[in-house]
Tab-separated table of C-alpha atoms in Angstrom:
chain	number	residue	atom	x	y	z
A	1	MET	CA	-0.143	-0.093	-0.060
A	2	ALA	CA	1.430	3.382	-1.116
A	3	ILE	CA	1.914	6.056	1.677
A	4	THR	CA	0.126	9.355	1.233
A	5	PRO	CA	2.712	12.128	1.716
A	6	PRO	CA	1.739	15.083	3.825
A	7	VAL	CA	-0.307	17.805	2.009
A	8	PHE	CA	0.848	21.280	2.465
A	9	ARG	CA	-2.080	23.912	1.625
A	10	ARG	CA	-0.939	27.094	3.303
A	11	HIS	CA	2.187	29.734	3.954
A	12	HIS	CA	2.956	30.709	7.583
A	13	PRO	CA	3.940	33.923	8.168
A	14	GLY	CA	6.692	33.100	10.627
A	15	PRO	CA	8.702	30.011	12.148
A	16	PRO	CA	7.237	26.964	13.498
A	17	PRO	CA	6.916	26.397	17.044
A	18	ALA	CA	9.998	25.593	19.028
A	19	LEU	CA	9.680	21.881	19.224
A	20	ALA	CA	7.968	21.341	16.026
A	21	PRO	CA	9.479	19.088	13.360
A	22	CYS	CA	10.991	20.514	10.476
A	23	TRP	CA	11.706	19.639	6.914
A	24	GLN	CA	13.942	21.619	4.208
A	25	LEU	CA	12.466	21.816	0.574
A	26	PRO	CA	14.991	22.835	-1.739
A	27	LEU	CA	13.311	23.926	-5.176
A	28	THR	CA	14.665	25.886	-8.223
A	29	ALA	CA	13.519	28.926	-9.349
A	30	GLU	CA	10.944	27.217	-11.774
A	31	GLU	CA	9.906	24.906	-9.306
A	32	ARG	CA	9.132	27.880	-6.997
A	33	SER	CA	6.585	29.070	-9.296
A	34	ARG	CA	4.699	25.991	-9.491
A	35	CYS	CA	2.827	25.697	-6.013
A	36	ARG	CA	1.193	22.290	-6.772
A	37	GLY	CA	2.311	18.903	-6.997
A	38	ARG	CA	4.702	15.984	-5.293
A	39	ARG	CA	7.900	17.423	-4.167
A	40	ARG	CA	10.955	16.011	-2.527
A	41	CYS	CA	12.290	17.171	0.518
A	42	ALA	CA	16.280	17.615	1.532
A	43	GLY	CA	15.949	14.438	3.387
A	44	GLY	CA	14.185	12.231	0.821
A	45	GLU	CA	10.596	12.767	2.289
A	46	GLU	CA	7.991	13.178	-0.334
A	47	VAL	CA	5.404	15.927	0.202
A	48	LEU	CA	2.445	17.188	-1.436
A	49	LEU	CA	1.750	21.132	-2.504
A	50	GLN	CA	-1.758	22.387	-2.932
A	51	LEU	CA	-0.926	25.855	-2.251
A	52	PRO	CA	-2.979	28.635	-3.625
A	53	ARG	CA	-1.991	29.427	-7.476
A	54	GLY	CA	-0.596	32.816	-8.392
A	55	GLU	CA	2.313	33.563	-5.999
A	56	PRO	CA	5.776	31.890	-6.308
A	57	LEU	CA	7.146	30.375	-3.180
A	58	LEU	CA	10.135	32.009	-1.661
A	59	PRO	CA	13.367	31.069	-0.298
A	60	GLY	CA	13.029	31.005	3.701
A	61	GLN	CA	9.123	31.089	3.409
A	62	TRP	CA	7.410	28.276	5.802
A	63	LEU	CA	4.585	25.909	4.683
A	64	CYS	CA	1.999	24.058	6.827
A	65	SER	CA	-0.138	21.445	6.778
A	66	ASP	CA	-3.802	21.304	7.976
A	67	ASP	CA	-2.538	18.175	9.949
A	68	PRO	CA	-0.961	18.990	13.036
A	69	GLN	CA	1.184	16.135	13.239
A	70	ALA	CA	2.722	16.850	10.130
A	71	PRO	CA	6.105	18.454	9.915
A	72	TRP	CA	6.621	22.044	8.877
A	73	LEU	CA	8.356	22.934	5.774
A	74	GLN	CA	11.101	25.823	4.688
A	75	VAL	CA	11.358	26.386	1.231
A	76	GLN	CA	15.022	26.793	0.022
A	77	ALA	CA	16.664	28.080	-3.269
A	78	ALA	CA	18.292	24.668	-4.514
A	79	PRO	CA	21.773	25.286	-6.359
A	80	GLU	CA	21.356	25.550	-9.938
A	81	PRO	CA	24.084	26.336	-12.738
A	82	LEU	CA	24.195	30.077	-13.324
A	83	LEU	CA	26.178	32.569	-15.383
A	84	ARG	CA	27.518	35.435	-13.176
A	85	VAL	CA	28.069	38.518	-15.458
A	86	ARG	CA	30.248	41.526	-14.506
A	87	ALA	CA	31.462	44.652	-16.321
A	88	GLY	CA	34.118	47.015	-15.979
A	89	ASP	CA	31.814	49.907	-15.566
A	90	GLY	CA	27.961	50.187	-14.445
A	91	LEU	CA	26.742	51.249	-17.879
A	92	ALA	CA	28.137	48.060	-19.464
A	93	LEU	CA	25.966	46.129	-16.802
A	94	LEU	CA	22.871	48.303	-17.254
A	95	GLN	CA	23.206	47.669	-20.848
A	96	ALA	CA	23.389	43.858	-20.580
A	97	ALA	CA	20.372	43.707	-18.362
A	98	TYR	CA	18.585	45.747	-20.771
A	99	HIS	CA	19.141	43.475	-23.653
A	100	LEU	CA	18.635	40.415	-21.418
A	101	GLY	CA	15.098	41.983	-20.229
A	102	ASN	CA	14.295	42.277	-24.149
A	103	ARG	CA	14.768	38.570	-24.263
A	104	HIS	CA	12.447	37.990	-21.291
A	105	VAL	CA	15.452	36.241	-19.430
A	106	ALA	CA	14.944	36.064	-15.478
A	107	LEU	CA	17.655	37.889	-13.731
A	108	GLU	CA	18.800	38.038	-10.362
A	109	ILE	CA	20.580	41.808	-9.910
A	110	HIS	CA	22.919	42.732	-7.908
A	111	ALA	CA	25.137	46.069	-7.770
A	112	ALA	CA	28.212	44.843	-9.542
A	113	GLU	CA	27.038	41.663	-11.151
A	114	LEU	CA	23.989	39.898	-12.772
A	115	ARG	CA	23.032	36.103	-12.671
A	116	LEU	CA	20.856	34.083	-14.843
A	117	LEU	CA	20.453	30.143	-15.463
A	118	ASP	CA	23.303	29.002	-17.729
A	119	ASP	CA	22.775	29.228	-21.334
A	120	SER	CA	25.658	29.282	-23.788
A	121	VAL	CA	24.346	31.126	-26.376
A	122	LEU	CA	23.688	34.034	-23.972
A	123	ALA	CA	27.169	33.545	-22.642
A	124	HIS	CA	28.408	33.883	-26.076
A	125	LEU	CA	26.273	37.094	-26.384
A	126	LEU	CA	27.370	38.532	-23.324
A	127	GLU	CA	30.863	37.862	-23.750
A	128	HIS	CA	30.883	39.247	-27.155
A	129	ARG	CA	29.655	42.713	-25.873
A	130	GLY	CA	32.740	42.394	-23.586
A	131	LEU	CA	31.424	41.394	-20.574
A	132	GLN	CA	33.284	39.007	-18.004
A	133	VAL	CA	30.682	35.800	-17.763
A	134	ASP	CA	31.710	33.206	-15.250
A	135	ARG	CA	29.920	29.948	-14.819
A	136	LEU	CA	28.882	28.864	-10.987
A	137	THR	CA	26.415	26.621	-9.061
A	138	GLY	CA	24.331	28.413	-6.451
A	139	PRO	CA	20.836	29.411	-5.726
A	140	PHE	CA	18.959	31.590	-7.996
A	141	ARG	CA	16.780	34.406	-7.006
A	142	PRO	CA	15.467	36.179	-9.824
A	143	GLU	CA	13.796	39.381	-9.584
A	144	ALA	CA	9.745	39.118	-9.599
A	145	GLY	CA	8.608	40.383	-13.126
A	146	ALA	CA	7.455	39.950	-16.407
A	147	TYR	CA	8.674	36.395	-16.792
A	148	GLY	CA	7.156	35.187	-13.759
A	149	GLY	CA	4.695	32.749	-14.948
A	150	HIS	CA	2.211	35.121	-16.767
A	151	SER	CA	1.807	35.381	-20.519
A	152	HIS	CA	0.398	38.016	-22.918
A	153	SER	CA	-0.078	38.582	-26.520
A	154	HIS	CA	0.004	41.590	-28.657
A	155	SER	CA	0.173	42.641	-32.375
A	156	HIS	CA	2.024	45.236	-34.357
A	157	SER	CA	0.899	47.759	-36.959
A	158	ASN	CA	1.843	45.591	-39.645
A	159	GLY	CA	-0.707	42.944	-38.930
A	160	HIS	CA	1.935	40.458	-37.299
A	161	SER	CA	1.121	39.352	-33.884
A	162	HIS	CA	2.628	37.113	-31.334
A	163	SER	CA	2.512	35.775	-27.593
A	164	HIS	CA	5.093	35.924	-24.725
A	165	GLY	CA	5.193	33.283	-22.447
A	166	GLY	CA	6.684	33.051	-18.929
A	167	GLY	CA	10.194	31.939	-18.988
A	168	GLY	CA	10.805	32.567	-22.600
A	169	GLY	CA	14.019	34.183	-23.817
A	170	ALA	CA	16.918	33.458	-26.096
A	171	ALA	CA	17.205	29.903	-25.378
A	172	SER	CA	13.743	29.222	-26.560
A	173	GLY	CA	14.267	30.772	-29.783
A	174	GLU	CA	12.196	34.450	-28.518
A	175	ALA	CA	13.914	37.413	-29.494
């Protein structure tokens, strides 16, 4: 007989009671945008998320179950393969952010660097623009924004129309 995993239906504004059991739930940025489905915790435990749709999960956020015997879950940003982009001056970094934004690329923005999911096409484009691009593995915390799970469509005056889905970008052929 299959064991039913604990079901988590709600966010909790703060940490659990002192003695409550807690599990860590490492999720990629994309997984944090999907609030429903089976997931595996850091310790191998399986859980079922049935959270309200529309808001991505945030690293550090607590989830609780209606079952008082169930453990609490803390969302973590799982390590992902990333590109770290740096420039000799702020203007070049701003220009890189602009061009990546035009491609609907999810970005984590810092004062002296940008981070994005590893993509060889984008790495080449950025290096060609004279930016320093390094590959690393780490948590990815992109800015909430246009890519975040919504889609929209529009038409141009020449009669051409198209749609933009969340998470598109140069890697998916969208320019």
